[in-house]
Amino acid sequence: MVKPAERIQKLPRYLFAEIDKKIQQKLQEGVDVIKLGIGDPDMPTPSYIIERMGEEIKNPGNFRYPPDEGLDEFKEAVANYYRERHGVSLAPSSDVLPLLGSKEGIAHISFSFVDPGDVNLVPDPGYPVYGIGTLFAGGESYKMPLKEENNFLPDLDAIPEEIAQKAKLMFINYPNNPTGAVAPPEYLEKVVHFARKHELLICHDAAYTELAYEGYRPVSLLEIDGAKEVGIEFNSLSKTFNMTGWRIGYVVGAPWAVEVLGRFKTNIDSGLFKAIQYTGVEALTNPQRDRFIAGLQETYRQRRDVVVENLREMGWPLEPPRASFYVWAPVPPGYTSQEFVARLLDETGVVVTPGSGFGQYGEGYFRIALTVDVPRMKEAMERIKKVISFG
Ligand SMILES: *Cc1c(COP(=O)(O)O)cnc(C)c1O
């Protein structure tokens, strides 16, 4: 047996392993487990998108290697979408690059910019890939705590000057997973100012910009003056169009950064299946797009309201999230995140995610994913109500 590389050995312990084992055990016992753990949409990709794939899959022209830099048609569709949705003007050839899902690009941006010993600024709690990509590239994460008293926005003034000077990349993610927080434009302006001052690249993960409620419209980082000089935005069709399994995302923004990531990728992958890129064009440009998204938002809003109303009745101090498909809530006093999640699963068969799985500052919270329908969500809440209250 060959010893795995140090970077593999350094991977943090998989925090959900214990929960996964428990879920398996419950399922074997015949328990009707309700899974509110993983952020993977339960609804199908809309048929207008699937139909396009039905056509593209029959075209032998699509079976060969795609161009490294991505299909012009897809990049133009992304640029049009950014113009319509965000009023942002992008040059398809230099400011847009398709990705094999945004996770891929988020992991590889560190390989493109980070040398051993370099520092990245990483939100905690956060999507694990920011820190793992940094680790794999040999860099170090400086954790920016997301605290409730700061509306789950990193406190830029709390970052020590010498760290800020050293830092290469700053990851942020709004609407946020796992907290459901949103970033007002004034905050993003401060981030852009910070990046200019310290010469670092902002990497904004915008996977949830279309999942917002009651008319709230999350902004793109690129709407901020000067952002395109110091920032890139990762985006994805995964959550917007129920396409997590298709693996299609993209990065937009600072052309100098997009070019470097593209150069890295050319050497390790050969792009996205052309049929998937054409299907992505359909997702982004079909006249049914906005109606589909509006329906999706309404569906998640109803589920969110079931969760928030019920938790409030149980005594939880909670504001409904304005965006994302997560509800982030404190565990009752006296529990760690892991203990609470384990008890919930034991006594109700409901699976939620412990906040500590997203970093040390997630301790004391748990996350509910709004990925079951309203009747099932009500069932989950009824079960919880019978055994647990807040405090
Ligand atoms: C789901 C998610 C993504 C999307 O990942 P893909 O690789 O595009 O499927 C990116 N960032 C966050 C925070 C997410 O939750």
Short mmCIF file of C-alpha atoms and ligand atoms in Angstrom, two decimals:
data_model
loop_
_atom_site.label_atom_id
_atom_site.label_comp_id
_atom_site.label_asym_id
_atom_site.label_seq_id
_atom_site.Cartn_x
_atom_site.Cartn_y
_atom_site.Cartn_z
CA MET A 1 0.00 0.00 0.00
CA VAL A 2 1.32 3.44 -0.89
CA LYS A 3 1.14 6.19 1.68
CA PRO A 4 -1.32 8.93 0.65
CA ALA A 5 0.07 12.40 0.06
CA GLU A 6 0.39 14.70 3.03
CA ARG A 7 -2.38 16.91 1.67
CA ILE A 8 -4.73 13.94 1.89
CA GLN A 9 -3.59 13.06 5.39
CA LYS A 10 -4.14 16.67 6.41
CA LEU A 11 -7.81 16.61 5.40
CA PRO A 12 -10.00 17.43 8.38
CA ARG A 13 -11.92 14.59 9.94
CA TYR A 14 -15.25 14.11 8.17
CA LEU A 15 -17.66 15.58 10.68
CA PHE A 16 -20.77 14.03 9.23
CA ALA A 17 -19.43 10.48 9.46
CA GLU A 18 -21.06 9.89 12.83
CA ILE A 19 -24.40 11.23 11.62
CA ASP A 20 -24.21 9.18 8.43
CA LYS A 21 -23.67 6.03 10.48
CA LYS A 22 -26.65 6.86 12.64
CA ILE A 23 -28.85 7.49 9.59
CA GLN A 24 -27.93 4.07 8.18
CA GLN A 25 -28.71 2.47 11.52
CA LYS A 26 -32.12 4.19 11.69
CA LEU A 27 -32.99 3.20 8.14
CA GLN A 28 -32.12 -0.42 8.93
CA GLU A 29 -34.39 -0.26 11.97
CA GLY A 30 -37.16 0.78 9.58
CA VAL A 31 -37.41 4.38 10.83
CA ASP A 32 -39.02 6.81 8.36
CA VAL A 33 -36.07 9.22 8.23
CA ILE A 34 -36.73 12.78 7.02
CA LYS A 35 -33.55 14.20 5.51
CA LEU A 36 -33.13 17.94 5.91
CA GLY A 37 -29.37 17.66 5.90
CA ILE A 38 -27.94 17.99 2.43
CA GLY A 39 -28.38 21.08 0.26
CA ASP A 40 -29.44 19.25 -2.88
CA PRO A 41 -32.72 20.30 -4.57
CA ASP A 42 -35.42 17.59 -4.47
CA MET A 43 -37.26 18.85 -7.54
CA PRO A 44 -36.50 17.88 -11.15
CA THR A 45 -34.71 20.00 -13.74
CA PRO A 46 -37.49 21.81 -15.66
CA SER A 47 -38.67 20.07 -18.83
CA TYR A 48 -37.77 22.99 -21.11
CA ILE A 49 -34.14 22.34 -20.21
CA ILE A 50 -34.34 18.54 -20.45
CA GLU A 51 -35.90 18.80 -23.91
CA ARG A 52 -32.89 20.71 -25.19
CA MET A 53 -30.60 17.97 -23.91
CA GLY A 54 -32.80 15.46 -25.76
CA GLU A 55 -31.84 17.22 -28.98
CA GLU A 56 -28.19 17.88 -28.22
CA ILE A 57 -27.47 14.31 -27.14
CA LYS A 58 -28.33 13.17 -30.69
CA ASN A 59 -25.86 15.50 -32.37
CA PRO A 60 -22.54 13.70 -33.05
CA GLY A 61 -20.87 17.10 -33.35
CA ASN A 62 -21.22 17.32 -29.58
CA PHE A 63 -19.33 14.13 -28.83
CA ARG A 64 -15.83 15.43 -29.42
CA TYR A 65 -13.68 17.47 -27.02
CA PRO A 66 -15.20 20.87 -26.38
CA PRO A 67 -13.03 23.98 -26.83
CA ASP A 68 -10.84 24.55 -23.74
CA GLU A 69 -12.07 28.08 -23.24
CA GLY A 70 -15.75 27.01 -23.39
CA LEU A 71 -18.44 27.41 -26.06
CA ASP A 72 -19.04 30.95 -27.27
CA GLU A 73 -22.81 30.34 -27.15
CA PHE A 74 -22.69 29.48 -23.45
CA LYS A 75 -20.43 32.40 -22.56
CA GLU A 76 -22.72 34.78 -24.47
CA ALA A 77 -25.74 33.36 -22.64
CA VAL A 78 -24.00 34.03 -19.30
CA ALA A 79 -23.09 37.58 -20.36
CA ASN A 80 -26.69 38.26 -21.46
CA TYR A 81 -28.03 36.93 -18.19
CA TYR A 82 -25.67 39.18 -16.20
CA ARG A 83 -26.74 42.18 -18.28
CA GLU A 84 -30.47 41.45 -17.83
CA ARG A 85 -30.39 40.37 -14.23
CA HIS A 86 -27.61 42.53 -12.77
CA GLY A 87 -27.03 45.33 -15.28
CA VAL A 88 -23.42 44.12 -15.53
CA SER A 89 -21.58 44.19 -18.81
CA LEU A 90 -19.23 41.26 -19.50
CA ALA A 91 -17.07 40.43 -22.51
CA PRO A 92 -17.87 36.75 -23.21
CA SER A 93 -14.40 35.94 -24.54
CA SER A 94 -12.38 37.33 -21.61
CA ASP A 95 -14.69 37.71 -18.61
CA VAL A 96 -16.53 34.36 -18.61
CA LEU A 97 -15.28 30.79 -18.21
CA PRO A 98 -17.45 27.65 -17.91
CA LEU A 99 -16.73 25.31 -15.00
CA LEU A 100 -17.53 21.68 -14.21
CA GLY A 101 -19.79 23.00 -11.46
CA SER A 102 -18.70 26.00 -9.44
CA LYS A 103 -17.14 23.76 -6.78
CA GLU A 104 -14.49 22.77 -9.30
CA GLY A 105 -13.53 26.38 -9.98
CA ILE A 106 -13.61 27.30 -6.29
CA ALA A 107 -11.16 24.48 -5.54
CA HIS A 108 -8.89 25.32 -8.46
CA ILE A 109 -8.69 29.06 -7.93
CA SER A 110 -6.30 28.39 -5.06
CA PHE A 111 -4.11 26.20 -7.29
CA SER A 112 -4.04 29.09 -9.73
CA PHE A 113 -2.93 31.76 -7.25
CA VAL A 114 -1.63 30.25 -4.02
CA ASP A 115 1.93 29.17 -3.32
CA PRO A 116 2.91 27.15 -0.25
CA GLY A 117 2.74 29.41 2.80
CA ASP A 118 0.36 31.94 1.22
CA VAL A 119 -2.76 32.97 3.11
CA ASN A 120 -6.40 33.01 2.01
CA LEU A 121 -9.20 34.68 3.94
CA VAL A 122 -11.93 32.11 4.48
CA PRO A 123 -15.36 32.55 6.11
CA ASP A 124 -16.21 30.33 9.09
CA PRO A 125 -18.80 28.81 9.12
CA GLY A 126 -18.56 28.22 5.38
CA TYR A 127 -18.74 25.91 2.41
CA PRO A 128 -15.78 23.59 3.09
CA VAL A 129 -14.23 23.86 -0.39
CA TYR A 130 -12.72 27.34 0.24
CA GLY A 131 -10.48 25.99 2.97
CA ILE A 132 -9.84 22.59 1.38
CA GLY A 133 -8.73 24.14 -1.93
CA THR A 134 -6.43 26.42 0.05
CA LEU A 135 -5.02 23.43 1.96
CA PHE A 136 -4.48 21.35 -1.19
CA ALA A 137 -2.57 24.22 -2.78
CA GLY A 138 -0.30 24.39 0.27
CA GLY A 139 -1.78 27.65 1.57
CA GLU A 140 -3.17 28.57 4.93
CA SER A 141 -6.66 29.71 5.80
CA TYR A 142 -7.18 32.74 7.98
CA LYS A 143 -10.67 32.21 9.35
CA MET A 144 -13.05 35.16 9.21
CA PRO A 145 -15.77 34.44 11.80
CA LEU A 146 -19.35 34.98 10.67
CA LYS A 147 -21.08 36.20 13.80
CA GLU A 148 -24.73 36.81 14.36
CA GLU A 149 -24.04 40.26 15.85
CA ASN A 150 -22.41 41.23 12.52
CA ASN A 151 -25.30 39.80 10.48
CA PHE A 152 -22.99 36.92 9.51
CA LEU A 153 -20.73 39.25 7.51
CA PRO A 154 -16.95 39.09 8.09
CA ASP A 155 -15.72 42.01 10.20
CA LEU A 156 -13.06 43.44 7.88
CA ASP A 157 -11.65 45.69 10.61
CA ALA A 158 -10.91 42.61 12.74
CA ILE A 159 -8.51 41.18 10.16
CA PRO A 160 -4.95 41.95 11.35
CA GLU A 161 -3.02 44.27 9.03
CA GLU A 162 -0.17 41.81 8.44
CA ILE A 163 -2.63 39.05 7.48
CA ALA A 164 -4.48 41.37 5.11
CA GLN A 165 -1.17 42.37 3.49
CA LYS A 166 -0.16 38.75 3.02
CA ALA A 167 -3.51 37.43 1.83
CA LYS A 168 -3.97 36.42 -1.78
CA LEU A 169 -7.64 35.42 -2.00
CA MET A 170 -10.70 36.37 0.01
CA PHE A 171 -13.68 34.03 -0.21
CA ILE A 172 -17.14 35.37 0.49
CA ASN A 173 -20.55 33.83 -0.23
CA TYR A 174 -23.87 35.71 -0.31
CA PRO A 175 -26.66 34.68 -0.08
CA ASN A 176 -24.79 32.55 2.41
CA ASN A 177 -24.58 28.83 2.98
CA PRO A 178 -25.03 27.84 5.80
CA THR A 179 -26.39 30.96 7.56
CA GLY A 180 -28.89 32.20 4.95
CA ALA A 181 -27.48 35.72 5.44
CA VAL A 182 -27.41 38.28 2.64
CA ALA A 183 -24.92 41.07 1.92
CA PRO A 184 -26.13 44.61 1.32
CA PRO A 185 -24.36 46.49 -1.53
CA GLU A 186 -22.73 48.85 1.00
CA TYR A 187 -20.98 45.89 2.58
CA LEU A 188 -19.72 44.64 -0.79
CA GLU A 189 -18.40 48.15 -1.46
CA LYS A 190 -16.28 47.84 1.69
CA VAL A 191 -15.00 44.47 0.52
CA VAL A 192 -13.97 45.95 -2.84
CA HIS A 193 -12.20 48.79 -1.07
CA PHE A 194 -10.42 46.29 1.20
CA ALA A 195 -9.32 44.21 -1.80
CA ARG A 196 -7.92 47.25 -3.61
CA LYS A 197 -6.07 48.42 -0.54
CA HIS A 198 -4.51 45.04 0.17
CA GLU A 199 -4.17 43.86 -3.43
CA LEU A 200 -6.08 40.66 -3.08
CA LEU A 201 -8.58 38.83 -5.27
CA ILE A 202 -12.18 38.62 -4.04
CA CYS A 203 -13.74 35.26 -4.87
CA HIS A 204 -17.49 35.66 -4.46
CA ASP A 205 -19.50 32.45 -4.44
CA ALA A 206 -22.94 33.46 -5.72
CA ALA A 207 -24.64 30.05 -5.99
CA TYR A 208 -27.84 31.29 -4.32
CA THR A 209 -28.48 34.69 -5.94
CA GLU A 210 -31.75 33.46 -7.51
CA LEU A 211 -33.12 31.79 -4.39
CA ALA A 212 -34.56 34.80 -2.60
CA TYR A 213 -37.92 35.62 -1.10
CA GLU A 214 -40.67 38.20 -1.20
CA GLY A 215 -39.12 40.30 -3.93
CA TYR A 216 -35.66 40.54 -2.40
CA ARG A 217 -33.04 40.67 -5.18
CA PRO A 218 -29.53 39.66 -4.10
CA VAL A 219 -26.86 41.69 -5.89
CA SER A 220 -23.90 40.41 -7.84
CA LEU A 221 -20.45 41.46 -6.58
CA LEU A 222 -19.88 42.78 -10.09
CA GLU A 223 -22.62 45.38 -9.65
CA ILE A 224 -20.25 47.20 -7.29
CA ASP A 225 -18.06 49.94 -8.80
CA GLY A 226 -14.55 48.69 -9.44
CA ALA A 227 -15.36 45.08 -8.49
CA LYS A 228 -14.42 43.72 -11.89
CA GLU A 229 -10.83 44.84 -11.37
CA VAL A 230 -10.33 42.97 -8.11
CA GLY A 231 -13.01 40.30 -8.03
CA ILE A 232 -14.46 37.22 -9.63
CA GLU A 233 -17.83 35.63 -9.05
CA PHE A 234 -18.52 31.91 -9.10
CA ASN A 235 -21.99 31.00 -10.20
CA SER A 236 -23.82 27.84 -10.96
CA LEU A 237 -26.88 26.39 -12.61
CA SER A 238 -27.11 23.81 -9.81
CA LYS A 239 -29.46 25.51 -7.38
CA THR A 240 -31.20 27.91 -9.78
CA PHE A 241 -32.38 25.22 -12.18
CA ASN A 242 -32.28 22.03 -10.06
CA MET A 243 -29.22 20.86 -11.98
CA THR A 244 -26.76 19.77 -9.28
CA GLY A 245 -26.02 16.47 -11.01
CA TRP A 246 -25.40 18.00 -14.44
CA ARG A 247 -22.19 19.73 -13.31
CA ILE A 248 -22.37 23.11 -14.94
CA GLY A 249 -21.24 26.41 -13.49
CA TYR A 250 -19.07 29.34 -14.49
CA VAL A 251 -16.84 32.12 -13.24
CA VAL A 252 -17.15 35.75 -14.31
CA GLY A 253 -15.24 38.93 -13.52
CA ALA A 254 -11.63 40.16 -13.52
CA PRO A 255 -10.26 38.97 -16.89
CA TRP A 256 -6.71 38.61 -15.53
CA ALA A 257 -7.97 36.13 -12.92
CA VAL A 258 -10.31 34.29 -15.30
CA GLU A 259 -7.36 33.84 -17.68
CA VAL A 260 -5.12 32.31 -15.01
CA LEU A 261 -7.81 29.88 -13.87
CA GLY A 262 -8.44 28.98 -17.51
CA ARG A 263 -4.74 28.30 -18.06
CA PHE A 264 -4.70 26.03 -15.00
CA LYS A 265 -7.81 24.15 -16.11
CA THR A 266 -6.56 23.60 -19.67
CA ASN A 267 -3.90 21.43 -18.14
CA ILE A 268 -6.12 19.20 -16.03
CA ASP A 269 -9.58 18.96 -17.58
CA SER A 270 -10.89 19.21 -21.10
CA GLY A 271 -14.00 21.22 -20.45
CA LEU A 272 -17.72 20.48 -20.22
CA PHE A 273 -19.59 18.14 -22.55
CA LYS A 274 -20.85 20.37 -25.35
CA ALA A 275 -24.39 18.99 -25.00
CA ILE A 276 -24.42 20.21 -21.39
CA GLN A 277 -23.17 23.66 -22.37
CA TYR A 278 -25.91 23.98 -25.01
CA THR A 279 -28.42 22.83 -22.42
CA GLY A 280 -27.05 25.54 -20.15
CA VAL A 281 -27.73 28.09 -22.90
CA GLU A 282 -31.34 26.93 -22.89
CA ALA A 283 -31.59 27.21 -19.11
CA LEU A 284 -30.32 30.80 -19.17
CA THR A 285 -32.08 32.14 -22.27
CA ASN A 286 -35.44 30.35 -22.63
CA PRO A 287 -38.41 32.71 -22.20
CA GLN A 288 -39.74 30.34 -19.49
CA ARG A 289 -36.70 31.07 -17.31
CA ASP A 290 -38.09 33.83 -15.13
CA ARG A 291 -41.42 32.10 -14.59
CA PHE A 292 -39.63 28.93 -13.57
CA ILE A 293 -37.42 30.81 -11.09
CA ALA A 294 -40.41 32.68 -9.63
CA GLY A 295 -42.17 29.35 -9.04
CA LEU A 296 -39.07 27.89 -7.42
CA GLN A 297 -38.78 30.87 -5.08
CA GLU A 298 -42.42 30.53 -4.08
CA THR A 299 -41.99 26.82 -3.36
CA TYR A 300 -39.01 27.41 -1.09
CA ARG A 301 -40.74 30.35 0.58
CA GLN A 302 -43.65 28.14 1.61
CA ARG A 303 -41.28 25.55 3.06
CA ARG A 304 -39.27 28.24 4.82
CA ASP A 305 -42.42 29.63 6.42
CA VAL A 306 -43.42 26.20 7.72
CA VAL A 307 -40.01 25.84 9.38
CA VAL A 308 -39.79 29.36 10.78
CA GLU A 309 -43.38 29.45 12.10
CA ASN A 310 -43.04 26.07 13.79
CA LEU A 311 -39.65 26.74 15.33
CA ARG A 312 -40.93 30.06 16.65
CA GLU A 313 -43.88 28.28 18.26
CA MET A 314 -41.32 26.04 19.96
CA GLY A 315 -39.61 29.12 21.37
CA TRP A 316 -36.80 29.54 18.86
CA PRO A 317 -35.53 33.09 18.40
CA LEU A 318 -35.49 33.29 14.62
CA GLU A 319 -35.72 35.70 11.69
CA PRO A 320 -36.85 34.19 8.38
CA PRO A 321 -33.91 34.10 5.94
CA ARG A 322 -34.33 36.47 2.98
CA ALA A 323 -32.50 34.13 0.62
CA SER A 324 -30.87 30.67 0.19
CA PHE A 325 -32.71 27.43 0.90
CA TYR A 326 -31.44 27.07 4.46
CA VAL A 327 -32.68 27.95 7.90
CA TRP A 328 -29.83 28.47 10.38
CA ALA A 329 -30.85 28.30 13.99
CA PRO A 330 -29.21 28.10 17.41
CA VAL A 331 -29.31 24.75 19.24
CA PRO A 332 -31.14 24.84 22.58
CA PRO A 333 -28.99 25.81 25.58
CA GLY A 334 -26.98 22.95 27.04
CA TYR A 335 -26.24 21.15 23.78
CA THR A 336 -23.33 21.13 21.37
CA SER A 337 -24.35 21.10 17.70
CA GLN A 338 -23.43 17.44 17.38
CA GLU A 339 -25.31 16.44 20.53
CA PHE A 340 -28.44 18.23 19.45
CA VAL A 341 -28.40 16.79 15.94
CA ALA A 342 -27.85 13.29 17.34
CA ARG A 343 -30.73 13.65 19.78
CA LEU A 344 -33.04 14.98 17.06
CA LEU A 345 -32.26 12.03 14.84
CA ASP A 346 -32.65 9.55 17.69
CA GLU A 347 -35.97 10.84 18.94
CA THR A 348 -37.63 12.09 15.74
CA GLY A 349 -35.90 10.53 12.75
CA VAL A 350 -35.27 14.05 11.39
CA VAL A 351 -31.81 14.74 9.98
CA VAL A 352 -30.35 18.25 10.14
CA THR A 353 -26.74 19.39 9.80
CA PRO A 354 -24.64 20.38 12.83
CA GLY A 355 -23.26 23.90 12.45
CA SER A 356 -19.85 22.70 13.64
CA GLY A 357 -19.52 20.80 10.35
CA PHE A 358 -19.02 24.19 8.67
CA GLY A 359 -16.26 25.37 10.99
CA GLN A 360 -15.62 26.20 14.64
CA TYR A 361 -17.79 29.32 14.54
CA GLY A 362 -20.73 27.20 13.41
CA GLU A 363 -20.74 25.53 16.83
CA GLY A 364 -23.98 26.21 18.67
CA TYR A 365 -26.10 26.18 15.50
CA PHE A 366 -27.78 23.71 13.19
CA ARG A 367 -28.90 24.00 9.58
CA ILE A 368 -32.16 22.87 8.03
CA ALA A 369 -32.21 22.45 4.23
CA LEU A 370 -35.59 23.23 2.65
CA THR A 371 -35.38 20.23 0.36
CA VAL A 372 -38.59 18.33 1.15
CA ASP A 373 -42.15 19.31 0.22
CA VAL A 374 -44.52 21.14 2.56
CA PRO A 375 -46.43 18.08 3.90
CA ARG A 376 -43.14 16.32 4.67
CA MET A 377 -41.74 19.49 6.25
CA LYS A 378 -44.87 19.78 8.41
CA GLU A 379 -44.44 16.17 9.45
CA ALA A 380 -40.83 16.87 10.46
CA MET A 381 -41.91 19.89 12.50
CA GLU A 382 -44.72 17.97 14.23
CA ARG A 383 -42.29 15.27 15.27
CA ILE A 384 -39.82 17.82 16.64
CA LYS A 385 -42.57 19.67 18.51
CA LYS A 386 -43.47 16.53 20.44
CA VAL A 387 -40.04 16.12 22.02
CA ILE A 388 -37.99 19.31 21.87
CA SER A 389 -38.39 22.98 22.60
CA PHE A 390 -35.90 25.81 22.68
CA GLY A 391 -34.74 26.32 26.25
C1 LIG B 1 -24.34 24.24 -3.78
C2 LIG B 1 -23.26 25.22 -3.63
C3 LIG B 1 -22.43 25.52 -4.71
C4 LIG B 1 -22.69 24.94 -6.08
O1 LIG B 1 -21.80 23.98 -6.41
P1 LIG B 1 -21.80 23.35 -7.86
O2 LIG B 1 -20.45 22.75 -7.91
O3 LIG B 1 -21.96 24.43 -8.87
O4 LIG B 1 -22.90 22.32 -7.93
C5 LIG B 1 -21.42 26.47 -4.53
N1 LIG B 1 -21.27 27.08 -3.35
C6 LIG B 1 -22.07 26.84 -2.31
C7 LIG B 1 -21.89 27.61 -1.05
C8 LIG B 1 -23.08 25.89 -2.41
O5 LIG B 1 -23.86 25.64 -1.36
#
